[in-house]
PDB file of C-alpha atoms in Angstrom:
ATOM      1  CA  UNK A 142      16.433 -28.222 179.444  1.00 60.00           C
ATOM      2  CA  UNK A 143      14.591 -27.900 182.822  1.00 69.00           C
ATOM      3  CA  UNK A 144      11.371 -29.739 183.594  1.00 71.00           C
ATOM      4  CA  UNK A 145       8.441 -27.469 184.192  1.00 79.00           C
ATOM      5  CA  UNK A 146       7.665 -26.714 187.837  1.00 85.00           C
ATOM      6  CA  UNK A 147       4.670 -28.689 189.071  1.00 91.00           C
ATOM      7  CA  UNK A 148       1.583 -26.765 189.758  1.00 92.00           C
ATOM      8  CA  UNK A 149       1.336 -25.723 193.407  1.00 93.00           C
ATOM      9  CA  UNK A 150      -0.632 -22.917 195.008  1.00 93.00           C
ATOM     10  CA  UNK A 151       1.102 -22.179 198.298  1.00 92.00           C
ATOM     11  CA  UNK A 152      -1.077 -21.100 201.184  1.00 91.00           C
ATOM     12  CA  UNK A 153      -0.739 -17.468 202.235  1.00 91.00           C
ATOM     13  CA  UNK A 154      -0.710 -16.298 205.797  1.00 94.00           C
ATOM     14  CA  UNK A 155      -4.484 -16.172 206.155  1.00 93.00           C
ATOM     15  CA  UNK A 156      -4.979 -19.646 204.647  1.00 91.00           C
ATOM     16  CA  UNK A 157      -2.232 -20.973 206.917  1.00 92.00           C
ATOM     17  CA  UNK A 158      -4.138 -19.673 209.912  1.00 93.00           C
ATOM     18  CA  UNK A 159      -7.406 -21.182 208.677  1.00 89.00           C
ATOM     19  CA  UNK A 160      -5.661 -24.517 208.038  1.00 89.00           C
ATOM     20  CA  UNK A 161      -4.343 -24.391 211.640  1.00 91.00           C
ATOM     21  CA  UNK A 162      -7.775 -23.587 212.972  1.00 92.00           C
ATOM     22  CA  UNK A 163      -9.573 -26.373 211.009  1.00 89.00           C
ATOM     23  CA  UNK A 164      -6.784 -28.840 211.989  1.00 90.00           C
ATOM     24  CA  UNK A 165      -7.347 -28.000 215.578  1.00 91.00           C
ATOM     25  CA  UNK A 166     -11.098 -28.476 215.191  1.00 92.00           C
ATOM     26  CA  UNK A 167     -10.566 -31.938 213.745  1.00 93.00           C
ATOM     27  CA  UNK A 168      -8.174 -32.835 216.620  1.00 90.00           C
ATOM     28  CA  UNK A 169     -11.031 -31.820 219.042  1.00 92.00           C
ATOM     29  CA  UNK A 170     -13.472 -34.003 217.139  1.00 94.00           C
ATOM     30  CA  UNK A 171     -15.297 -31.374 215.088  1.00 92.00           C
ATOM     31  CA  UNK A 172     -15.423 -32.287 211.358  1.00 91.00           C
ATOM     32  CA  UNK A 173     -16.849 -29.576 209.075  1.00 85.00           C
ATOM     33  CA  UNK A 174     -18.543 -31.158 206.060  1.00 86.00           C
ATOM     34  CA  UNK A 175     -16.478 -34.354 206.506  1.00 89.00           C
ATOM     35  CA  UNK A 176     -13.053 -32.792 206.933  1.00 92.00           C
ATOM     36  CA  UNK A 177     -10.250 -34.560 208.840  1.00 96.00           C
ATOM     37  CA  UNK A 178      -6.715 -33.875 209.873  1.00 96.00           C
ATOM     38  CA  UNK A 179      -4.095 -35.695 207.733  1.00 97.00           C
ATOM     39  CA  UNK A 180      -0.771 -36.797 209.329  1.00 97.00           C
ATOM     40  CA  UNK A 181       1.917 -37.987 207.056  1.00 98.00           C
ATOM     41  CA  UNK A 182       5.598 -38.625 207.758  1.00 97.00           C
ATOM     42  CA  UNK A 183       7.912 -35.900 206.404  1.00 96.00           C
ATOM     43  CA  UNK A 184      10.183 -37.172 203.689  1.00 95.00           C
ATOM     44  CA  UNK A 185      13.091 -35.232 204.993  1.00 94.00           C
ATOM     45  CA  UNK A 186      12.464 -34.545 208.688  1.00 95.00           C
ATOM     46  CA  UNK A 187      10.783 -37.942 209.461  1.00 95.00           C
ATOM     47  CA  UNK A 188       8.337 -36.035 211.726  1.00 96.00           C
ATOM     48  CA  UNK A 189       4.598 -36.322 211.265  1.00 95.00           C
ATOM     49  CA  UNK A 190       3.370 -33.315 209.331  1.00 95.00           C
ATOM     50  CA  UNK A 191      -0.344 -32.339 209.786  1.00 95.00           C
ATOM     51  CA  UNK A 192      -2.798 -30.534 207.598  1.00 94.00           C
ATOM     52  CA  UNK A 193      -6.632 -30.506 207.278  1.00 94.00           C
ATOM     53  CA  UNK A 194      -8.010 -32.390 204.235  1.00 96.00           C
ATOM     54  CA  UNK A 195     -11.348 -33.238 202.705  1.00 94.00           C
ATOM     55  CA  UNK A 196     -11.501 -37.102 202.327  1.00 96.00           C
ATOM     56  CA  UNK A 197     -13.766 -37.937 199.407  1.00 96.00           C
ATOM     57  CA  UNK A 198     -15.745 -41.123 198.812  1.00 96.00           C
ATOM     58  CA  UNK A 199     -16.346 -42.177 195.222  1.00 96.00           C
ATOM     59  CA  UNK A 200     -17.959 -45.560 194.331  1.00 96.00           C
ATOM     60  CA  UNK A 201     -17.234 -46.933 197.802  1.00 96.00           C
ATOM     61  CA  UNK A 202     -13.559 -46.081 197.789  1.00 96.00           C
ATOM     62  CA  UNK A 203     -11.928 -43.151 199.684  1.00 96.00           C
ATOM     63  CA  UNK A 204      -9.607 -40.649 198.174  1.00 98.00           C
ATOM     64  CA  UNK A 205      -7.560 -37.574 199.003  1.00 98.00           C
ATOM     65  CA  UNK A 206      -7.350 -34.903 196.339  1.00 98.00           C
ATOM     66  CA  UNK A 207      -4.785 -32.175 196.542  1.00 97.00           C
ATOM     67  CA  UNK A 208      -6.662 -29.101 195.324  1.00 96.00           C
ATOM     68  CA  UNK A 209      -3.542 -26.850 195.705  1.00 96.00           C
ATOM     69  CA  UNK A 210      -1.519 -29.244 193.472  1.00 96.00           C
ATOM     70  CA  UNK A 211       1.801 -30.828 194.207  1.00 96.00           C
ATOM     71  CA  UNK A 212       2.035 -29.681 197.812  1.00 95.00           C
ATOM     72  CA  UNK A 213       4.353 -30.834 200.599  1.00 95.00           C
ATOM     73  CA  UNK A 214       1.846 -33.324 201.878  1.00 97.00           C
ATOM     74  CA  UNK A 215       1.647 -34.884 198.393  1.00 97.00           C
ATOM     75  CA  UNK A 216       5.366 -35.195 198.106  1.00 96.00           C
ATOM     76  CA  UNK A 217       5.487 -36.741 201.582  1.00 97.00           C
ATOM     77  CA  UNK A 218       2.647 -39.081 200.762  1.00 98.00           C
ATOM     78  CA  UNK A 219       4.468 -40.328 197.752  1.00 97.00           C
ATOM     79  CA  UNK A 220       7.394 -41.343 199.920  1.00 97.00           C
ATOM     80  CA  UNK A 221       5.591 -42.514 202.973  1.00 97.00           C
ATOM     81  CA  UNK A 222       2.815 -44.425 201.114  1.00 97.00           C
ATOM     82  CA  UNK A 223       0.299 -43.767 203.711  1.00 98.00           C
ATOM     83  CA  UNK A 224      -0.529 -41.862 206.886  1.00 98.00           C
ATOM     84  CA  UNK A 225      -3.363 -41.212 209.445  1.00 97.00           C
ATOM     85  CA  UNK A 226      -6.669 -39.434 209.334  1.00 97.00           C
ATOM     86  CA  UNK A 227      -7.893 -37.945 212.571  1.00 96.00           C
ATOM     87  CA  UNK A 228     -11.163 -36.590 213.826  1.00 95.00           C
ATOM     88  CA  UNK A 229     -10.984 -36.275 217.701  1.00 95.00           C
ATOM     89  CA  UNK A 230      -9.823 -39.511 219.288  1.00 94.00           C
ATOM     90  CA  UNK A 231     -10.723 -41.587 216.156  1.00 95.00           C
ATOM     91  CA  UNK A 232      -7.479 -42.124 214.303  1.00 96.00           C
ATOM     92  CA  UNK A 233      -7.555 -44.179 211.051  1.00 96.00           C
ATOM     93  CA  UNK A 234      -4.355 -45.444 209.590  1.00 97.00           C
ATOM     94  CA  UNK A 235      -4.168 -45.903 205.862  1.00 98.00           C
ATOM     95  CA  UNK A 236      -2.045 -46.796 202.916  1.00 98.00           C
ATOM     96  CA  UNK A 237      -2.236 -44.673 199.770  1.00 98.00           C
ATOM     97  CA  UNK A 238      -1.973 -45.367 196.058  1.00 98.00           C
ATOM     98  CA  UNK A 239      -1.639 -42.437 193.638  1.00 98.00           C
ATOM     99  CA  UNK A 240      -4.188 -42.617 190.838  1.00 97.00           C
ATOM    100  CA  UNK A 241      -2.808 -42.312 187.304  1.00 93.00           C
ATOM    101  CA  UNK A 242      -5.672 -43.776 185.310  1.00 92.00           C
ATOM    102  CA  UNK A 243      -7.180 -40.740 183.455  1.00 90.00           C
ATOM    103  CA  UNK A 244     -10.760 -42.156 183.451  1.00 92.00           C
ATOM    104  CA  UNK A 245     -10.796 -42.865 187.166  1.00 93.00           C
ATOM    105  CA  UNK A 246      -9.083 -39.560 188.095  1.00 96.00           C
ATOM    106  CA  UNK A 247     -11.524 -37.528 186.017  1.00 96.00           C
ATOM    107  CA  UNK A 248     -14.498 -39.182 187.761  1.00 96.00           C
ATOM    108  CA  UNK A 249     -12.956 -38.642 191.188  1.00 98.00           C
ATOM    109  CA  UNK A 250     -12.113 -34.963 190.414  1.00 97.00           C
ATOM    110  CA  UNK A 251     -15.626 -34.322 189.025  1.00 98.00           C
ATOM    111  CA  UNK A 252     -17.410 -35.756 192.163  1.00 97.00           C
ATOM    112  CA  UNK A 253     -14.842 -34.030 194.405  1.00 97.00           C
ATOM    113  CA  UNK A 254     -15.578 -30.681 192.783  1.00 97.00           C
ATOM    114  CA  UNK A 255     -19.349 -31.415 193.133  1.00 97.00           C
ATOM    115  CA  UNK A 256     -18.954 -31.754 196.877  1.00 95.00           C
ATOM    116  CA  UNK A 257     -16.066 -29.457 197.645  1.00 94.00           C
ATOM    117  CA  UNK A 258     -16.107 -26.962 194.689  1.00 94.00           C
ATOM    118  CA  UNK A 259     -17.496 -24.207 196.970  1.00 92.00           C
ATOM    119  CA  UNK A 260     -14.172 -24.379 198.852  1.00 91.00           C
ATOM    120  CA  UNK A 261     -11.592 -25.369 196.231  1.00 94.00           C
ATOM    121  CA  UNK A 262     -12.747 -24.137 192.780  1.00 94.00           C
ATOM    122  CA  UNK A 263     -10.316 -21.259 192.825  1.00 94.00           C
ATOM    123  CA  UNK A 264      -7.423 -23.739 192.699  1.00 96.00           C
ATOM    124  CA  UNK A 265      -8.753 -25.461 189.488  1.00 95.00           C
ATOM    125  CA  UNK A 266      -8.126 -22.470 187.157  1.00 93.00           C
ATOM    126  CA  UNK A 267     -11.712 -22.249 185.841  1.00 94.00           C
ATOM    127  CA  UNK A 268     -12.461 -25.992 185.703  1.00 96.00           C
ATOM    128  CA  UNK A 269     -15.542 -26.992 187.718  1.00 96.00           C
ATOM    129  CA  UNK A 270     -17.751 -30.045 188.185  1.00 97.00           C
ATOM    130  CA  UNK A 271     -19.759 -28.966 185.129  1.00 97.00           C
ATOM    131  CA  UNK A 272     -16.621 -28.854 182.837  1.00 97.00           C
ATOM    132  CA  UNK A 273     -16.213 -31.384 180.135  1.00 96.00           C
ATOM    133  CA  UNK A 274     -14.172 -34.655 180.617  1.00 95.00           C
ATOM    134  CA  UNK A 275     -11.464 -33.173 178.391  1.00 95.00           C
ATOM    135  CA  UNK A 276     -11.205 -30.077 180.492  1.00 96.00           C
ATOM    136  CA  UNK A 277     -10.958 -32.101 183.683  1.00 96.00           C
ATOM    137  CA  UNK A 278      -8.359 -34.399 182.097  1.00 94.00           C
ATOM    138  CA  UNK A 279      -6.400 -31.326 181.080  1.00 94.00           C
ATOM    139  CA  UNK A 280      -6.064 -30.032 184.644  1.00 94.00           C
ATOM    140  CA  UNK A 281      -5.890 -33.565 186.252  1.00 94.00           C
ATOM    141  CA  UNK A 282      -2.081 -33.592 186.175  1.00 94.00           C
ATOM    142  CA  UNK A 283      -2.065 -30.480 188.354  1.00 96.00           C
ATOM    143  CA  UNK A 284      -4.134 -32.201 191.166  1.00 97.00           C
ATOM    144  CA  UNK A 285      -2.698 -35.475 192.600  1.00 97.00           C
ATOM    145  CA  UNK A 286      -5.338 -37.905 193.682  1.00 98.00           C
ATOM    146  CA  UNK A 287      -4.661 -40.805 196.106  1.00 98.00           C
ATOM    147  CA  UNK A 288      -6.966 -43.852 196.774  1.00 98.00           C
ATOM    148  CA  UNK A 289      -6.670 -44.614 200.456  1.00 98.00           C
ATOM    149  CA  UNK A 290      -7.156 -48.093 202.077  1.00 97.00           C
ATOM    150  CA  UNK A 291      -7.935 -47.802 205.783  1.00 93.00           C
ATOM    151  CA  UNK A 292      -6.056 -50.250 208.043  1.00 92.00           C
ATOM    152  CA  UNK A 293      -8.305 -49.884 211.059  1.00 70.00           C
TER     153      UNK A 293
END
């Protein structure tokens, strides 16, 4: 029996162009609403892979949430255990720990959706910041969350 395919919404051509544009803005030092460019070492290529992300702060800790699900950067992060966040010349190296505790993950997802829902709600299949804890927990497995610890 095959395991179910993990949830992942692949970016289409337009979203890919937007991601490239927002990544370039971050490299130039322009952060929109707190966005940054994530660099993480590819698990197969060994090359640094880059994508714009929305770092999220909850109760003093920083997190990365994959709204699109089990994406390539998530798979790379699980192997690499960390990466870099860049806005302009400011590069912050970090280590990452994937969150599995359902209570912590639900709280992070709720506050992430409060801040970034306008951009990412479509990936959460009807779940929003106003959804119940049970609804958030039901979708939590589709959206990996990493607590990041900055090294510099």
